């Protein structure tokens, strides 16, 4: 062969350029990875030094997983390529690109790196769960395997064999495709010619054989998949699954192995027709089994489905109730006698005093208009909690006044956005049952700086650097003073002295300027080495950064501790979709940066509210606490990450304010609509299927949202407590059949009580009460009149309030201007009891109209008569001072307090005049 100098030179140049490009690409890839790892580490270290242990555990397992998978993938692809090269070069020496080993090795490495990166993300977390798994001490009813196997071990084994199977399949197609391209390009197009190439045929046959052997190993998991099949509408293995498909899955791997061996035998002897017949045995067998299952289903199951499937429906009911923590609900009969007396009203004054007559959306609107103070402050949310106000448990709304940078006045300069405006300021608190004479919430914590009145908790550190709206980074301790608040027209500055943030030495400035694409961070003269960068300030992002493998409720709420600090509480969920026989549920309304499972079977079918994260609003300190030690999933995470969770109990001054999360309760109440039925026949026929009660809200019918009440549960020993509750109606009916409550306080946290109404008695549902309100002429005419002249009537949530053996229905009525800047005013309260419906200015007046007297406004305080008289005199003097100074809001409050004291004195008149 004649030597072609220029051709050989071009080959060398091409090879050189390819090697150079691949080397540069690999180097940039490594630099990018190192940069990402470093910034991730620095962010977690800023949140808390102890959480770097979580980072290193994940990092080490990721690295080990990637190295192992990289070696395996690299070896598989490289060996296949080298064998392919040998076979091809033996036929055609002109394939110069196959002669150089280095480019092949580099290309194989790059492919293997990306493949191993994908495998790492799929496998590493599952490996951690697998390696640290613990038993549930409960077995599935078909295979009698501990449920921990399905939750912790099986997902890892499936992902492991699935990843290897996928890589081998890619390699098989890759090899076959290159052989095919070679033969087409060389002019050899007949299958007979290809069959003469023993090396090529053996290479492809080995690939196929190994793939099918891997496939045979998956039939164990396929047999277990029947636990996630369906019996009509519900999940779990049914009669046909157990009697037909389970038997098939037991013989399928043996049959597949036999067919592969038989096919190879015929192919190697050139008996292609016999090989094709051998291959056809498997799909024919599957088709026969499919037909057999259809016959069994049609002839045995369908004619008497309820009876045949009864034992399997029992499994579904039992495991679903257990998966959603519905197995230990206390059930009580609620007679609905509606025989309330004045004595009952007095004995349940604490419950009545805490009936919520202020509505969520209206309250939030008023907060932003009256207590935003400045345009750049905003209340994202307001949440219910319980506080002792003057020694009395009181249900209150609490909302954090956060900084909304979109509303910063003037030019959005770098200094203003990053260094001047850095934090929100304070919270607002108002009892859920009290309004001013203007129909607005009565604030007991308000203004800037925050003022606490009437025994409300004092705030010692009101600044909110970490919250729900803090989605950007800021720089504190720069030469630019932070704006704290205005006192009159004077700006009050502030310098951050907390622990949060990372100091901006040159190295950190360089790293984070590059990370955020912020060159001004690098060159700004106002930033010094003592300046601190504060990032991950959104409370959900902050906890996710530490533990992305957990799921978080997307509605954190703020509480005030005994020492006056502001803390955010974030509810944490552990979930799975691998709980056998459990019915799946849709979106959990949570947020999670990373969810550790793929979802081949649908949505979650196991959930626990097993932990809480506490985030300090000022210094960003994060603490994780386990609140349900019975949950195996949270215990496995505690085993994996021993430094993640605080070993102490939730601090008492936070625990007293926590409440059961609405998102969790909504999941449970949705599942419970059908799964309150434990009799399989009733369950199958849906003879007692329930729905969430409906109400009219903003002119539309919708499900009643779970709502909090500070109340005494009927038939339950103890004092008033915060409960979350929901009423149920019959399916396609509006009459109420039951209500479910979950408790929030102390050792009773998460315990549920179901109150069932008598089956032979009609109890008005919320939608029926809404209709009766509409049909009451005087109420209907008033609302029609108020809705004219540019105003609109807003009817708030209709609340069902059980008291003793009776039910009150309470609905606030607001009037608002029909424009964006409207300020809703609560003008009336509608109360329904038995056959009576009244609408009055206050809840007091409504109860007076029904029961003939006003309720006791406040409970007995334990003060003696002399102390009460002295308090009355002081209050009266304060009332006169307020009138003289034209402090109308303050005078209204003091007058109300005076009225409260006089009512208690009236009750004690026997002590005054024995």
mmCIF file of C-alpha atoms in Angstrom, residues 669-849:
data_model
loop_
_atom_site.group_PDB
_atom_site.id
_atom_site.type_symbol
_atom_site.label_atom_id
_atom_site.label_comp_id
_atom_site.label_asym_id
_atom_site.label_seq_id
_atom_site.Cartn_x
_atom_site.Cartn_y
_atom_site.Cartn_z
ATOM 1 C CA UNK A 669 -59.552 13.395 56.205
ATOM 2 C CA UNK A 670 -59.589 12.731 52.459
ATOM 3 C CA UNK A 671 -58.570 9.094 52.963
ATOM 4 C CA UNK A 672 -60.988 8.721 55.872
ATOM 5 C CA UNK A 673 -63.991 9.560 53.681
ATOM 6 C CA UNK A 674 -64.053 5.914 52.604
ATOM 7 C CA UNK A 675 -61.746 4.261 55.089
ATOM 8 C CA UNK A 676 -63.909 4.988 58.115
ATOM 9 C CA UNK A 677 -65.728 1.867 56.873
ATOM 10 C CA UNK A 678 -63.963 -1.241 58.175
ATOM 11 C CA UNK A 679 -66.536 -3.782 56.987
ATOM 12 C CA UNK A 680 -65.335 -5.039 53.558
ATOM 13 C CA UNK A 681 -68.857 -5.451 52.168
ATOM 14 C CA UNK A 682 -69.895 -1.924 53.160
ATOM 15 C CA UNK A 683 -66.553 -0.664 51.911
ATOM 16 C CA UNK A 684 -66.992 -2.377 48.542
ATOM 17 C CA UNK A 685 -70.528 -1.083 48.004
ATOM 18 C CA UNK A 686 -69.719 2.390 49.440
ATOM 19 C CA UNK A 687 -72.887 2.195 51.484
ATOM 20 C CA UNK A 688 -71.632 4.795 53.958
ATOM 21 C CA UNK A 689 -69.255 6.872 51.844
ATOM 22 C CA UNK A 690 -68.651 10.357 53.256
ATOM 23 C CA UNK A 691 -67.681 13.683 51.741
ATOM 24 C CA UNK A 692 -66.108 16.757 53.266
ATOM 25 C CA UNK A 693 -68.896 19.188 54.118
ATOM 26 C CA UNK A 694 -69.244 22.105 51.715
ATOM 27 C CA UNK A 695 -69.773 25.827 52.200
ATOM 28 C CA UNK A 696 -70.350 28.904 50.075
ATOM 29 C CA UNK A 697 -67.218 31.030 49.893
ATOM 30 C CA UNK A 698 -66.624 33.963 47.525
ATOM 31 C CA UNK A 699 -69.798 32.995 45.711
ATOM 32 C CA UNK A 700 -68.697 29.426 45.029
ATOM 33 C CA UNK A 701 -69.338 26.068 46.620
ATOM 34 C CA UNK A 702 -66.193 24.432 48.000
ATOM 35 C CA UNK A 703 -65.077 21.909 50.589
ATOM 36 C CA UNK A 704 -64.807 23.277 54.111
ATOM 37 C CA UNK A 705 -61.154 23.796 54.973
ATOM 38 C CA UNK A 706 -59.982 22.195 58.231
ATOM 39 C CA UNK A 707 -60.164 24.857 60.934
ATOM 40 C CA UNK A 708 -58.702 25.358 64.402
ATOM 41 C CA UNK A 709 -60.843 25.749 67.509
ATOM 42 C CA UNK A 710 -59.759 26.318 71.085
ATOM 43 C CA UNK A 711 -62.424 24.202 72.731
ATOM 44 C CA UNK A 712 -63.234 21.420 75.170
ATOM 45 C CA UNK A 713 -63.810 18.162 73.337
ATOM 46 C CA UNK A 714 -67.155 16.645 74.368
ATOM 47 C CA UNK A 715 -66.751 13.481 76.404
ATOM 48 C CA UNK A 716 -62.969 13.963 76.777
ATOM 49 C CA UNK A 717 -61.435 14.707 80.162
ATOM 50 C CA UNK A 718 -59.370 17.866 80.395
ATOM 51 C CA UNK A 719 -59.482 21.568 79.723
ATOM 52 C CA UNK A 720 -59.967 23.544 76.539
ATOM 53 C CA UNK A 721 -57.330 22.791 73.924
ATOM 54 C CA UNK A 722 -56.500 23.688 70.335
ATOM 55 C CA UNK A 723 -58.033 21.161 67.961
ATOM 56 C CA UNK A 724 -58.187 20.975 64.188
ATOM 57 C CA UNK A 725 -61.515 19.730 62.906
ATOM 58 C CA UNK A 726 -63.601 18.982 59.836
ATOM 59 C CA UNK A 727 -67.307 18.095 59.367
ATOM 60 C CA UNK A 728 -68.446 15.243 57.092
ATOM 61 C CA UNK A 729 -71.647 14.759 55.111
ATOM 62 C CA UNK A 730 -73.048 11.698 53.378
ATOM 63 C CA UNK A 731 -72.014 11.228 49.759
ATOM 64 C CA UNK A 732 -74.301 13.273 47.476
ATOM 65 C CA UNK A 733 -76.164 14.556 50.548
ATOM 66 C CA UNK A 734 -75.781 17.776 52.503
ATOM 67 C CA UNK A 735 -76.785 16.605 55.975
ATOM 68 C CA UNK A 736 -73.911 16.210 58.406
ATOM 69 C CA UNK A 737 -73.060 12.689 59.651
ATOM 70 C CA UNK A 738 -69.886 13.194 61.718
ATOM 71 C CA UNK A 739 -66.999 15.459 62.568
ATOM 72 C CA UNK A 740 -63.366 14.543 63.058
ATOM 73 C CA UNK A 741 -60.974 16.372 65.364
ATOM 74 C CA UNK A 742 -57.231 16.041 65.907
ATOM 75 C CA UNK A 743 -55.528 17.343 69.016
ATOM 76 C CA UNK A 744 -52.439 19.565 69.109
ATOM 77 C CA UNK A 745 -51.237 19.838 72.670
ATOM 78 C CA UNK A 746 -48.618 17.910 74.625
ATOM 79 C CA UNK A 747 -48.872 14.135 74.744
ATOM 80 C CA UNK A 748 -52.242 14.299 72.997
ATOM 81 C CA UNK A 749 -50.619 15.697 69.834
ATOM 82 C CA UNK A 750 -51.911 13.886 66.746
ATOM 83 C CA UNK A 751 -54.600 11.882 68.545
ATOM 84 C CA UNK A 752 -57.952 11.890 66.778
ATOM 85 C CA UNK A 753 -61.527 11.777 67.977
ATOM 86 C CA UNK A 754 -64.451 10.985 65.670
ATOM 87 C CA UNK A 755 -67.925 12.124 66.690
ATOM 88 C CA UNK A 756 -70.742 10.323 64.854
ATOM 89 C CA UNK A 757 -74.282 11.639 64.700
ATOM 90 C CA UNK A 758 -77.285 9.315 65.087
ATOM 91 C CA UNK A 759 -78.118 7.659 61.765
ATOM 92 C CA UNK A 760 -81.841 8.216 62.198
ATOM 93 C CA UNK A 761 -81.582 11.930 62.894
ATOM 94 C CA UNK A 762 -81.069 14.789 60.441
ATOM 95 C CA UNK A 763 -78.270 17.158 61.379
ATOM 96 C CA UNK A 764 -77.910 20.264 59.245
ATOM 97 C CA UNK A 765 -74.754 20.355 57.152
ATOM 98 C CA UNK A 766 -72.895 23.577 56.460
ATOM 99 C CA UNK A 767 -74.360 23.905 52.953
ATOM 100 C CA UNK A 768 -77.879 23.504 54.340
ATOM 101 C CA UNK A 769 -77.178 26.211 56.909
ATOM 102 C CA UNK A 770 -75.862 28.458 54.119
ATOM 103 C CA UNK A 771 -79.141 27.920 52.248
ATOM 104 C CA UNK A 772 -81.204 28.616 55.344
ATOM 105 C CA UNK A 773 -79.286 31.868 55.879
ATOM 106 C CA UNK A 774 -80.075 32.862 52.275
ATOM 107 C CA UNK A 775 -83.744 32.017 52.804
ATOM 108 C CA UNK A 776 -84.172 34.100 55.957
ATOM 109 C CA UNK A 777 -85.907 37.259 54.686
ATOM 110 C CA UNK A 778 -84.437 39.828 57.087
ATOM 111 C CA UNK A 779 -80.870 38.530 56.625
ATOM 112 C CA UNK A 780 -81.220 38.205 52.860
ATOM 113 C CA UNK A 781 -82.634 41.727 52.469
ATOM 114 C CA UNK A 782 -79.875 43.254 54.625
ATOM 115 C CA UNK A 783 -77.156 41.546 52.591
ATOM 116 C CA UNK A 784 -78.776 42.646 49.339
ATOM 117 C CA UNK A 785 -78.914 46.227 50.578
ATOM 118 C CA UNK A 786 -75.279 46.194 51.767
ATOM 119 C CA UNK A 787 -74.153 44.827 48.409
ATOM 120 C CA UNK A 788 -75.277 47.946 46.526
ATOM 121 C CA UNK A 789 -73.553 51.230 45.811
ATOM 122 C CA UNK A 790 -70.050 49.946 45.103
ATOM 123 C CA UNK A 791 -69.914 47.669 48.128
ATOM 124 C CA UNK A 792 -69.812 43.897 48.349
ATOM 125 C CA UNK A 793 -70.764 41.447 51.037
ATOM 126 C CA UNK A 794 -68.183 38.823 51.986
ATOM 127 C CA UNK A 795 -69.381 35.833 53.953
ATOM 128 C CA UNK A 796 -66.579 34.197 55.895
ATOM 129 C CA UNK A 797 -66.025 30.585 56.811
ATOM 130 C CA UNK A 798 -69.041 28.854 58.315
ATOM 131 C CA UNK A 799 -67.710 27.145 61.434
ATOM 132 C CA UNK A 800 -69.355 24.214 63.191
ATOM 133 C CA UNK A 801 -68.846 24.542 66.952
ATOM 134 C CA UNK A 802 -69.814 21.498 69.064
ATOM 135 C CA UNK A 803 -70.724 22.380 72.652
ATOM 136 C CA UNK A 804 -71.843 19.685 75.075
ATOM 137 C CA UNK A 805 -74.382 17.663 73.038
ATOM 138 C CA UNK A 806 -75.336 20.565 70.791
ATOM 139 C CA UNK A 807 -74.008 22.412 67.750
ATOM 140 C CA UNK A 808 -73.608 26.101 66.995
ATOM 141 C CA UNK A 809 -72.939 27.374 63.477
ATOM 142 C CA UNK A 810 -71.074 30.690 63.297
ATOM 143 C CA UNK A 811 -70.348 32.780 60.191
ATOM 144 C CA UNK A 812 -68.876 36.311 60.069
ATOM 145 C CA UNK A 813 -70.193 38.796 57.508
ATOM 146 C CA UNK A 814 -67.887 41.456 56.042
ATOM 147 C CA UNK A 815 -68.613 44.522 53.956
ATOM 148 C CA UNK A 816 -65.953 45.813 51.612
ATOM 149 C CA UNK A 817 -65.623 48.361 48.846
ATOM 150 C CA UNK A 818 -65.483 46.710 45.441
ATOM 151 C CA UNK A 819 -61.923 47.794 44.580
ATOM 152 C CA UNK A 820 -58.336 46.660 45.111
ATOM 153 C CA UNK A 821 -57.655 49.012 48.027
ATOM 154 C CA UNK A 822 -60.737 47.961 49.964
ATOM 155 C CA UNK A 823 -60.573 47.445 53.705
ATOM 156 C CA UNK A 824 -63.010 44.703 54.787
ATOM 157 C CA UNK A 825 -65.047 45.471 57.888
ATOM 158 C CA UNK A 826 -66.772 42.755 59.879
ATOM 159 C CA UNK A 827 -70.291 44.078 60.402
ATOM 160 C CA UNK A 828 -72.330 41.107 61.522
ATOM 161 C CA UNK A 829 -72.120 37.620 62.974
ATOM 162 C CA UNK A 830 -74.606 34.960 61.919
ATOM 163 C CA UNK A 831 -75.307 32.254 64.484
ATOM 164 C CA UNK A 832 -77.494 29.221 63.838
ATOM 165 C CA UNK A 833 -78.691 26.898 66.581
ATOM 166 C CA UNK A 834 -81.284 24.187 66.123
ATOM 167 C CA UNK A 835 -84.047 25.895 64.089
ATOM 168 C CA UNK A 836 -82.973 29.424 64.985
ATOM 169 C CA UNK A 837 -80.835 31.703 62.828
ATOM 170 C CA UNK A 838 -79.929 35.227 63.924
ATOM 171 C CA UNK A 839 -77.622 37.926 62.585
ATOM 172 C CA UNK A 840 -76.366 40.501 65.063
ATOM 173 C CA UNK A 841 -73.547 43.011 65.396
ATOM 174 C CA UNK A 842 -71.537 40.829 67.763
ATOM 175 C CA UNK A 843 -71.370 37.225 68.863
ATOM 176 C CA UNK A 844 -72.586 38.406 72.298
ATOM 177 C CA UNK A 845 -75.705 39.898 70.774
ATOM 178 C CA UNK A 846 -76.366 36.828 68.635
ATOM 179 C CA UNK A 847 -76.123 34.502 71.633
ATOM 180 C CA UNK A 848 -78.311 36.874 73.632
ATOM 181 C CA UNK A 849 -80.924 36.768 70.868
#
